[in-house]
């Protein structure tokens, strides 16, 4: 069958129809910036200390001294996990003794926070932690998140405000058409032709009387449509290697992206400002990724972005502790590189898989990405043991992912494969001429560019 791009070339590349679909789908992505990273504020852990109940009957002096002081993150403050034994403090208070003068606090016995915690409400009026006691459109939504969180300090109302806009996306089910390319791959050619003619009408273009050759349609409808399963992603050597590498790359990129995003409250300075900066840096990252995808090979562009992000994160440990601003700049630069690679990997992965399994391939990779997002908070928690450890791990994994990217096939400047057979014809694989060698040679003459679509 004639190449899909050739059949639909009369529509143009960026007409009113394409713009409408683009902006409708883009608008649906904005709420993802709310909900995807809202946990930064919904479950933000404000400053807290052990609660001392009124029944302890302590004097004002002993009440103020009931929590031991300790250094956390370079700052001295009340302990979050321990308090002095209240029974002893009550006895000292009843005897009229003064803390520090009459009693050496360093010699007193400590106990856990048996009565819960008291939370500072300077940043948050209410978060999940305080109540449950557990210690370019996506970026726009992400940038709006700290704005919502700043003015809505209660986590329940914030969650409601962030999720309701998603209901506006429901009408898109009836507005956005199905992909004609996918319909063709499923044998639903007439439905695809209706959508293409509608697109031509929207663009003010007269569609040809015959879009798909009748003989080719008859040949397609006479053949039984083959059903593809998830096993097709690992059935052959070539597609299996692509799937394994894609899964690893997606997972590690997701660890870096969400790890840095969730770590913003731990950076020096205001949590709302840091979250906003983390969102703003994504805008130039997406723009640079778009420019690179249009002009340079996929492998080298994505690998360069990963190397940038990973190397910068590894360099953070060398920054002196008092240079807080420099540390934040490096974190944002690392976020820039990882965000650029994250946006590229969506396009790159979709180009590697043939149309018949493209959704499954991208879906499997996205599932691996969700696994990475599940693991990312644990990378952030490692900062409690060493504040540089999360950056060292994420930076090292990101650099290794950049190296792995260089082994992927190259898809820049080549037509998208429509069938698994087209994806199999890659550089480096040897085919033995059998009884169907005539058919193979004929296919090679009809679509020579496909043979160069990958680099294996």
Short mmCIF file of C-alpha atoms in Angstrom, two decimals:
data_model
loop_
_atom_site.label_atom_id
_atom_site.label_comp_id
_atom_site.label_asym_id
_atom_site.label_seq_id
_atom_site.Cartn_x
_atom_site.Cartn_y
_atom_site.Cartn_z
CA UNK A 1 0.00 0.00 0.00
CA UNK A 2 1.16 3.51 -0.71
CA UNK A 3 2.99 5.25 2.12
CA UNK A 4 0.64 7.03 4.54
CA UNK A 5 2.60 10.29 4.41
CA UNK A 6 2.34 10.29 0.63
CA UNK A 7 -1.41 9.66 0.67
CA UNK A 8 -2.14 12.48 3.12
CA UNK A 9 0.44 14.97 1.80
CA UNK A 10 -2.34 17.09 0.24
CA UNK A 11 -3.53 18.07 3.76
CA UNK A 12 -0.40 20.11 4.45
CA UNK A 13 1.67 19.96 7.62
CA UNK A 14 0.17 22.68 9.84
CA UNK A 15 -3.32 23.64 8.73
CA UNK A 16 -6.35 24.66 10.84
CA UNK A 17 -7.28 21.02 11.46
CA UNK A 18 -3.83 20.12 12.78
CA UNK A 19 -3.71 23.26 14.92
CA UNK A 20 -7.15 22.56 16.40
CA UNK A 21 -6.24 19.00 17.38
CA UNK A 22 -2.89 20.16 18.76
CA UNK A 23 -4.35 22.81 21.04
CA UNK A 24 -7.25 20.63 22.20
CA UNK A 25 -4.87 17.86 23.21
CA UNK A 26 -2.43 20.36 24.71
CA UNK A 27 -5.17 21.90 26.84
CA UNK A 28 -5.96 18.47 28.23
CA UNK A 29 -2.37 18.19 29.45
CA UNK A 30 -2.52 21.30 31.66
CA UNK A 31 -4.39 19.55 34.54
CA UNK A 32 -1.67 16.89 34.54
CA UNK A 33 0.72 19.54 35.79
CA UNK A 34 -1.63 20.04 38.75
CA UNK A 35 -2.20 16.48 39.83
CA UNK A 36 1.09 14.92 38.77
CA UNK A 37 3.20 16.83 41.28
CA UNK A 38 0.57 18.15 43.68
CA UNK A 39 1.92 15.78 46.33
CA UNK A 40 4.74 18.31 46.84
CA UNK A 41 2.21 20.53 48.65
CA UNK A 42 -0.56 18.07 49.53
CA UNK A 43 1.84 15.98 51.61
CA UNK A 44 4.37 18.67 52.43
CA UNK A 45 6.02 18.08 55.80
CA UNK A 46 6.04 21.42 57.70
CA UNK A 47 8.29 22.11 60.64
CA UNK A 48 7.13 19.98 63.57
CA UNK A 49 8.06 18.95 67.09
CA UNK A 50 6.84 16.59 69.76
CA UNK A 51 3.56 17.63 71.33
CA UNK A 52 3.50 18.32 75.05
CA UNK A 53 -0.05 17.88 76.37
CA UNK A 54 -1.51 20.43 78.83
CA UNK A 55 -1.93 17.62 81.36
CA UNK A 56 1.86 17.57 81.82
CA UNK A 57 1.52 20.55 84.22
CA UNK A 58 4.84 22.15 83.29
CA UNK A 59 5.89 25.69 84.06
CA UNK A 60 6.52 28.00 81.13
CA UNK A 61 10.28 27.57 81.49
CA UNK A 62 10.11 23.77 81.44
CA UNK A 63 7.56 23.77 78.64
CA UNK A 64 9.96 25.77 76.46
CA UNK A 65 12.82 23.44 77.38
CA UNK A 66 10.88 20.17 76.98
CA UNK A 67 12.21 19.55 73.44
CA UNK A 68 15.96 18.98 72.99
CA UNK A 69 17.78 21.09 70.41
CA UNK A 70 19.67 19.50 67.53
CA UNK A 71 21.26 20.49 64.22
CA UNK A 72 19.28 19.49 61.11
CA UNK A 73 20.37 20.49 57.62
CA UNK A 74 22.92 22.94 58.99
CA UNK A 75 20.33 24.69 61.19
CA UNK A 76 19.66 24.27 64.88
CA UNK A 77 16.09 23.57 65.87
CA UNK A 78 13.86 21.49 68.15
CA UNK A 79 14.03 17.73 67.70
CA UNK A 80 11.30 16.26 65.52
CA UNK A 81 11.38 12.78 67.05
CA UNK A 82 12.31 13.07 70.73
CA UNK A 83 11.39 15.00 73.86
CA UNK A 84 12.62 14.93 77.44
CA UNK A 85 10.80 12.47 79.67
CA UNK A 86 7.73 14.40 80.82
CA UNK A 87 7.49 12.63 84.17
CA UNK A 88 10.94 13.92 85.13
CA UNK A 89 10.19 17.42 83.86
CA UNK A 90 6.97 17.53 85.88
CA UNK A 91 8.89 16.68 89.06
CA UNK A 92 11.52 19.37 88.38
CA UNK A 93 8.78 21.89 87.65
CA UNK A 94 6.94 21.04 90.87
CA UNK A 95 10.15 21.52 92.86
CA UNK A 96 10.70 24.96 91.34
CA UNK A 97 13.98 24.05 89.67
CA UNK A 98 15.10 25.97 86.59
CA UNK A 99 16.24 24.25 83.35
CA UNK A 100 19.90 24.83 82.52
CA UNK A 101 20.65 26.52 85.84
CA UNK A 102 19.59 23.86 88.32
CA UNK A 103 19.29 20.89 85.98
CA UNK A 104 21.72 19.83 83.24
CA UNK A 105 19.44 19.10 80.27
CA UNK A 106 22.06 16.99 78.49
CA UNK A 107 21.81 14.41 81.27
CA UNK A 108 18.04 13.97 81.07
CA UNK A 109 16.38 10.87 79.66
CA UNK A 110 14.65 11.17 76.28
CA UNK A 111 11.44 9.57 75.07
CA UNK A 112 9.53 9.30 71.79
CA UNK A 113 6.70 11.62 70.74
CA UNK A 114 4.07 9.65 72.64
CA UNK A 115 1.41 12.36 72.26
CA UNK A 116 1.90 13.12 68.58
CA UNK A 117 3.34 16.27 67.03
CA UNK A 118 2.76 20.00 66.80
CA UNK A 119 3.03 21.43 63.28
CA UNK A 120 4.06 24.87 62.13
CA UNK A 121 1.36 26.56 60.03
CA UNK A 122 3.67 29.18 58.56
CA UNK A 123 3.74 27.49 55.13
CA UNK A 124 0.69 25.21 55.18
CA UNK A 125 -2.62 25.56 56.98
CA UNK A 126 -3.22 21.85 56.52
CA UNK A 127 -1.50 19.01 54.66
CA UNK A 128 -1.98 15.26 54.55
CA UNK A 129 1.03 14.93 56.83
CA UNK A 130 -0.49 17.10 59.55
CA UNK A 131 -3.75 15.14 59.59
CA UNK A 132 -2.79 11.60 58.60
CA UNK A 133 0.51 11.76 60.44
CA UNK A 134 2.77 10.46 57.70
CA UNK A 135 6.12 11.80 58.19
CA UNK A 136 5.10 23.67 27.44
CA UNK A 137 1.32 22.86 28.81
CA UNK A 138 2.28 20.40 31.35
CA UNK A 139 4.84 22.98 32.54
CA UNK A 140 2.11 25.64 32.60
CA UNK A 141 0.02 23.44 34.83
CA UNK A 142 3.11 22.75 36.91
CA UNK A 143 3.79 26.50 37.23
CA UNK A 144 0.21 27.10 38.33
CA UNK A 145 0.55 24.46 41.06
CA UNK A 146 2.58 26.59 43.54
CA UNK A 147 0.25 29.51 42.80
CA UNK A 148 -2.78 27.42 43.76
CA UNK A 149 -0.95 26.01 46.79
CA UNK A 150 0.13 29.46 47.98
CA UNK A 151 -3.43 30.79 48.16
CA UNK A 152 -5.14 27.53 49.16
CA UNK A 153 -3.39 26.29 52.28
CA UNK A 154 -5.83 23.50 53.21
CA UNK A 155 -4.95 20.25 51.45
CA UNK A 156 -8.57 19.13 50.93
CA UNK A 157 -9.60 22.35 49.22
CA UNK A 158 -6.33 22.36 47.25
CA UNK A 159 -6.94 18.83 46.00
CA UNK A 160 -10.47 19.80 44.95
CA UNK A 161 -9.25 22.90 43.12
CA UNK A 162 -6.58 20.91 41.28
CA UNK A 163 -8.77 18.02 40.16
CA UNK A 164 -11.95 19.78 39.03
CA UNK A 165 -10.37 21.30 35.86
CA UNK A 166 -9.80 17.78 34.60
CA UNK A 167 -13.55 17.39 34.09
CA UNK A 168 -13.33 19.91 31.25
CA UNK A 169 -11.42 17.31 29.22
CA UNK A 170 -14.36 14.90 29.02
CA UNK A 171 -15.91 16.53 25.89
CA UNK A 172 -12.66 15.86 24.02
CA UNK A 173 -13.86 12.26 23.61
CA UNK A 174 -16.38 13.49 21.04
CA UNK A 175 -14.27 16.30 19.57
CA UNK A 176 -10.84 14.76 18.90
CA UNK A 177 -10.94 12.14 16.11
CA UNK A 178 -9.12 8.82 16.10
CA UNK A 179 -5.72 8.59 14.44
CA UNK A 180 -6.20 7.79 10.72
CA UNK A 181 -2.87 5.99 10.67
CA UNK A 182 -3.99 3.67 13.46
CA UNK A 183 -7.35 3.07 11.80
CA UNK A 184 -5.56 2.03 8.62
CA UNK A 185 -3.34 -0.37 10.55
CA UNK A 186 -6.51 -1.95 11.94
CA UNK A 187 -8.10 -2.30 8.51
CA UNK A 188 -10.70 0.43 9.16
CA UNK A 189 -9.75 2.33 6.02
CA UNK A 190 -13.16 3.89 5.34
CA UNK A 191 -13.25 5.49 8.80
CA UNK A 192 -9.76 6.84 8.20
CA UNK A 193 -10.82 8.27 4.84
CA UNK A 194 -13.79 10.07 6.44
CA UNK A 195 -11.49 11.73 8.98
CA UNK A 196 -8.97 12.70 6.30
CA UNK A 197 -11.71 14.28 4.16
CA UNK A 198 -12.99 16.18 7.18
CA UNK A 199 -9.46 17.44 7.85
CA UNK A 200 -9.14 18.55 4.22
CA UNK A 201 -12.44 20.43 4.48
CA UNK A 202 -11.31 22.15 7.69
CA UNK A 203 -8.05 23.17 6.03
CA UNK A 204 -9.91 24.50 2.99
CA UNK A 205 -8.35 21.89 0.71
CA UNK A 206 -10.14 19.84 -1.91
CA UNK A 207 -9.45 16.17 -1.28
CA UNK A 208 -8.86 13.92 -4.30
CA UNK A 209 -11.75 11.76 -5.42
CA UNK A 210 -9.76 8.64 -4.61
CA UNK A 211 -7.52 8.79 -1.54
CA UNK A 212 -6.79 5.07 -1.28
CA UNK A 213 -6.48 2.90 -4.38
CA UNK A 214 -9.53 0.55 -4.68
CA UNK A 215 -7.34 -2.41 -5.62
CA UNK A 216 -5.25 -1.90 -2.51
CA UNK A 217 -8.38 -1.59 -0.39
CA UNK A 218 -9.71 -4.83 -1.82
CA UNK A 219 -6.43 -6.55 -1.06
CA UNK A 220 -6.45 -5.28 2.51
CA UNK A 221 -10.06 -6.26 3.21
CA UNK A 222 -9.55 -9.71 1.71
CA UNK A 223 -6.77 -10.46 4.18
CA UNK A 224 -7.60 -11.44 7.72
CA UNK A 225 -6.56 -8.74 10.11
CA UNK A 226 -3.74 -9.97 12.31
CA UNK A 227 -4.18 -9.43 16.03
CA UNK A 228 -1.12 -8.18 17.86
CA UNK A 229 -0.41 -8.72 21.54
CA UNK A 230 2.07 -7.46 24.08
CA UNK A 231 4.24 -10.49 23.28
CA UNK A 232 5.01 -8.96 19.89
CA UNK A 233 7.21 -6.45 21.72
CA UNK A 234 9.67 -9.24 22.56
CA UNK A 235 8.98 -11.75 19.79
CA UNK A 236 11.97 -10.94 17.55
CA UNK A 237 15.54 -10.03 18.44
CA UNK A 238 15.39 -6.51 17.06
CA UNK A 239 12.15 -5.41 18.66
CA UNK A 240 13.10 -7.18 21.90
CA UNK A 241 16.30 -5.16 22.22
CA UNK A 242 14.44 -1.93 21.51
CA UNK A 243 11.82 -2.80 24.13
CA UNK A 244 14.34 -3.67 26.84
CA UNK A 245 16.38 -0.51 26.27
CA UNK A 246 13.26 1.67 26.10
CA UNK A 247 11.95 0.28 29.39
CA UNK A 248 15.26 0.96 31.16
CA UNK A 249 15.62 4.45 29.68
CA UNK A 250 12.06 5.50 30.52
CA UNK A 251 12.32 4.21 34.09
CA UNK A 252 15.60 5.98 34.90
CA UNK A 253 14.54 9.24 33.25
CA UNK A 254 11.37 9.15 35.33
CA UNK A 255 13.38 8.58 38.51
CA UNK A 256 15.47 11.67 37.76
CA UNK A 257 12.55 13.86 36.70
CA UNK A 258 10.22 13.11 39.60
CA UNK A 259 13.08 12.83 42.08
CA UNK A 260 14.22 16.38 41.34
CA UNK A 261 10.62 17.64 41.26
CA UNK A 262 9.75 16.12 44.63
CA UNK A 263 13.00 17.36 46.13
CA UNK A 264 12.18 21.06 45.61
CA UNK A 265 10.85 21.60 49.17
CA UNK A 266 14.22 20.36 50.50
CA UNK A 267 16.17 23.03 48.62
CA UNK A 268 17.33 26.17 50.37
CA UNK A 269 14.76 28.96 50.28
CA UNK A 270 10.99 29.21 49.90
CA UNK A 271 9.25 25.96 48.86
CA UNK A 272 6.74 27.79 46.64
CA UNK A 273 9.44 29.71 44.78
CA UNK A 274 11.55 26.58 44.31
CA UNK A 275 8.59 24.66 42.92
CA UNK A 276 7.83 27.53 40.54
CA UNK A 277 11.44 27.63 39.35
CA UNK A 278 11.37 23.88 38.81
CA UNK A 279 8.32 24.37 36.60
CA UNK A 280 9.66 27.42 34.73
CA UNK A 281 12.85 25.60 33.74
CA UNK A 282 10.72 23.07 31.87
CA UNK A 283 9.56 25.65 29.32
CA UNK A 284 13.01 26.26 27.75
CA UNK A 285 13.71 22.53 28.14
CA UNK A 286 10.73 21.67 25.96
CA UNK A 287 11.61 24.37 23.43
CA UNK A 288 15.21 23.15 23.13
CA UNK A 289 13.99 19.58 22.81
CA UNK A 290 11.66 20.62 19.98
CA UNK A 291 14.48 22.39 18.15
CA UNK A 292 16.81 19.41 18.55
CA UNK A 293 14.17 16.95 17.36
CA UNK A 294 13.59 18.98 14.21
CA UNK A 295 17.22 19.40 13.26
CA UNK A 296 19.43 16.70 14.78
CA UNK A 297 19.47 12.91 15.13
CA UNK A 298 17.41 11.57 18.01
CA UNK A 299 20.09 9.46 19.67
CA UNK A 300 22.69 12.19 19.97
CA UNK A 301 20.19 14.86 21.02
CA UNK A 302 18.72 12.77 23.82
CA UNK A 303 22.11 11.45 24.94
CA UNK A 304 23.49 15.01 25.12
CA UNK A 305 20.55 16.12 27.29
CA UNK A 306 21.05 13.14 29.59
CA UNK A 307 24.79 13.73 29.87
CA UNK A 308 24.15 17.38 30.74
CA UNK A 309 21.60 16.56 33.43
CA UNK A 310 23.62 13.72 34.93
CA UNK A 311 26.99 15.49 35.01
CA UNK A 312 25.50 18.60 36.61
CA UNK A 313 23.88 16.52 39.36
CA UNK A 314 27.19 14.80 40.05
CA UNK A 315 28.92 18.19 40.27
CA UNK A 316 26.58 19.44 43.04
CA UNK A 317 28.52 17.57 45.73
CA UNK A 318 31.56 19.77 44.98
CA UNK A 319 29.72 23.03 45.70
CA UNK A 320 30.61 24.62 49.09
CA UNK A 321 27.71 24.46 51.60
CA UNK A 322 27.34 28.24 51.84
CA UNK A 323 26.74 28.70 48.08
CA UNK A 324 23.03 27.90 48.23
CA UNK A 325 22.12 29.81 45.09
CA UNK A 326 24.72 27.97 43.02
CA UNK A 327 23.37 24.64 44.27
CA UNK A 328 19.84 25.60 43.27
CA UNK A 329 21.05 26.71 39.82
CA UNK A 330 22.79 23.37 39.29
CA UNK A 331 19.70 21.44 40.39
CA UNK A 332 17.58 23.42 37.94
CA UNK A 333 20.13 22.84 35.19
CA UNK A 334 19.99 19.13 35.92
CA UNK A 335 16.19 19.31 35.78
CA UNK A 336 16.54 21.11 32.44
CA UNK A 337 18.55 18.26 30.90
CA UNK A 338 16.36 15.48 32.25
CA UNK A 339 13.16 17.27 31.23
CA UNK A 340 14.47 17.74 27.69
CA UNK A 341 15.28 14.05 27.43
CA UNK A 342 11.88 13.14 28.88
CA UNK A 343 10.09 15.09 26.16
CA UNK A 344 12.33 13.59 23.47
CA UNK A 345 11.86 10.00 24.58
CA UNK A 346 8.11 10.20 23.90
CA UNK A 347 8.72 11.09 20.26
CA UNK A 348 11.71 8.81 19.86
CA UNK A 349 9.98 5.71 21.26
CA UNK A 350 6.90 6.23 19.10
CA UNK A 351 9.10 6.44 16.00
CA UNK A 352 10.94 3.21 16.80
CA UNK A 353 7.88 0.97 16.98
CA UNK A 354 5.74 0.09 13.95
CA UNK A 355 2.17 1.36 13.82
CA UNK A 356 0.59 -2.01 14.62
CA UNK A 357 2.29 -2.17 18.05
CA UNK A 358 3.16 1.50 18.58
CA UNK A 359 0.56 2.06 21.28
CA UNK A 360 1.65 -1.08 23.11
CA UNK A 361 5.32 -0.14 22.83
CA UNK A 362 4.83 3.37 24.16
CA UNK A 363 2.41 2.02 26.78
CA UNK A 364 4.91 -0.56 28.04
CA UNK A 365 7.61 2.11 28.23
CA UNK A 366 5.24 4.46 30.02
CA UNK A 367 4.44 1.70 32.51
CA UNK A 368 8.16 1.43 33.23
CA UNK A 369 8.16 5.19 33.71
CA UNK A 370 5.43 4.83 36.36
CA UNK A 371 7.65 2.35 38.15
CA UNK A 372 10.39 4.97 38.10
CA UNK A 373 8.03 7.57 39.55
CA UNK A 374 7.14 5.11 42.33
CA UNK A 375 10.82 4.66 43.17
CA UNK A 376 11.71 8.36 42.98
CA UNK A 377 10.48 9.34 46.49
CA UNK A 378 12.84 6.78 48.00
CA UNK A 379 15.75 8.48 46.24
CA UNK A 380 14.64 11.74 47.85
CA UNK A 381 14.39 10.09 51.28
CA UNK A 382 18.05 9.08 51.03
CA UNK A 383 18.84 12.75 51.59
CA UNK A 384 18.12 12.17 55.28
CA UNK A 385 21.35 10.15 55.47
CA UNK A 386 23.45 12.28 53.13
CA UNK A 387 22.10 15.33 51.35
CA UNK A 388 24.26 14.62 48.29
CA UNK A 389 23.37 10.93 47.99
CA UNK A 390 20.17 11.45 45.91
CA UNK A 391 22.05 13.63 43.42
CA UNK A 392 24.93 11.14 43.16
CA UNK A 393 22.59 8.23 42.45
CA UNK A 394 20.32 10.11 40.05
CA UNK A 395 23.28 11.69 38.27
CA UNK A 396 25.09 8.37 37.84
CA UNK A 397 21.99 6.59 36.53
CA UNK A 398 21.26 9.47 34.15
CA UNK A 399 24.76 9.35 32.66
CA UNK A 400 24.50 5.57 32.21
CA UNK A 401 21.14 6.06 30.50
CA UNK A 402 22.74 8.55 28.11
CA UNK A 403 25.30 5.91 27.15
CA UNK A 404 22.54 3.32 26.63
CA UNK A 405 20.66 5.75 24.37
CA UNK A 406 23.54 5.72 21.90
CA UNK A 407 22.81 2.05 21.17
CA UNK A 408 19.20 2.70 20.09
CA UNK A 409 18.29 2.72 16.39
CA UNK A 410 18.16 6.12 14.67
CA UNK A 411 14.79 7.28 13.35
CA UNK A 412 15.58 10.85 12.27
CA UNK A 413 14.57 11.62 8.69
CA UNK A 414 13.01 8.22 7.98
CA UNK A 415 9.36 7.21 7.46
CA UNK A 416 7.58 5.60 10.39
CA UNK A 417 7.36 1.81 10.10
CA UNK A 418 3.81 0.55 9.71
CA UNK A 419 4.37 -3.19 10.18
CA UNK A 420 6.68 -5.38 12.20
CA UNK A 421 8.18 -6.61 8.93
CA UNK A 422 9.29 -3.08 8.10
CA UNK A 423 10.88 -2.68 11.51
CA UNK A 424 12.81 -5.92 11.06
CA UNK A 425 14.69 -4.55 8.05
CA UNK A 426 17.46 -2.87 9.93
CA UNK A 427 21.12 -2.40 9.25
CA UNK A 428 23.24 -5.21 10.64
CA UNK A 429 20.79 -8.09 10.29
CA UNK A 430 21.49 -10.60 7.55
CA UNK A 431 18.65 -12.12 5.56
CA UNK A 432 19.01 -15.41 3.77
CA UNK A 433 17.34 -15.50 0.40
CA UNK A 434 14.73 -18.23 0.47
CA UNK A 435 11.76 -18.98 -1.71
CA UNK A 436 10.27 -15.60 -0.97
CA UNK A 437 13.42 -13.72 -1.94
CA UNK A 438 11.66 -12.24 -4.94
CA UNK A 439 9.04 -10.67 -2.71
CA UNK A 440 11.71 -9.29 -0.36
CA UNK A 441 13.64 -7.74 -3.24
CA UNK A 442 10.44 -6.20 -4.56
CA UNK A 443 9.66 -4.65 -1.19
CA UNK A 444 13.18 -3.28 -0.95
CA UNK A 445 12.79 -1.57 -4.29
CA UNK A 446 9.45 -0.04 -3.29
CA UNK A 447 10.57 1.35 0.06
CA UNK A 448 14.35 1.65 0.24
CA UNK A 449 14.25 4.34 2.91
CA UNK A 450 12.69 2.00 5.45
CA UNK A 451 15.82 -0.13 5.31
CA UNK A 452 17.78 2.75 6.76
CA UNK A 453 15.30 3.58 9.51
CA UNK A 454 17.43 2.09 12.26
CA UNK A 455 21.09 1.68 13.02
CA UNK A 456 21.37 -1.95 14.14
#
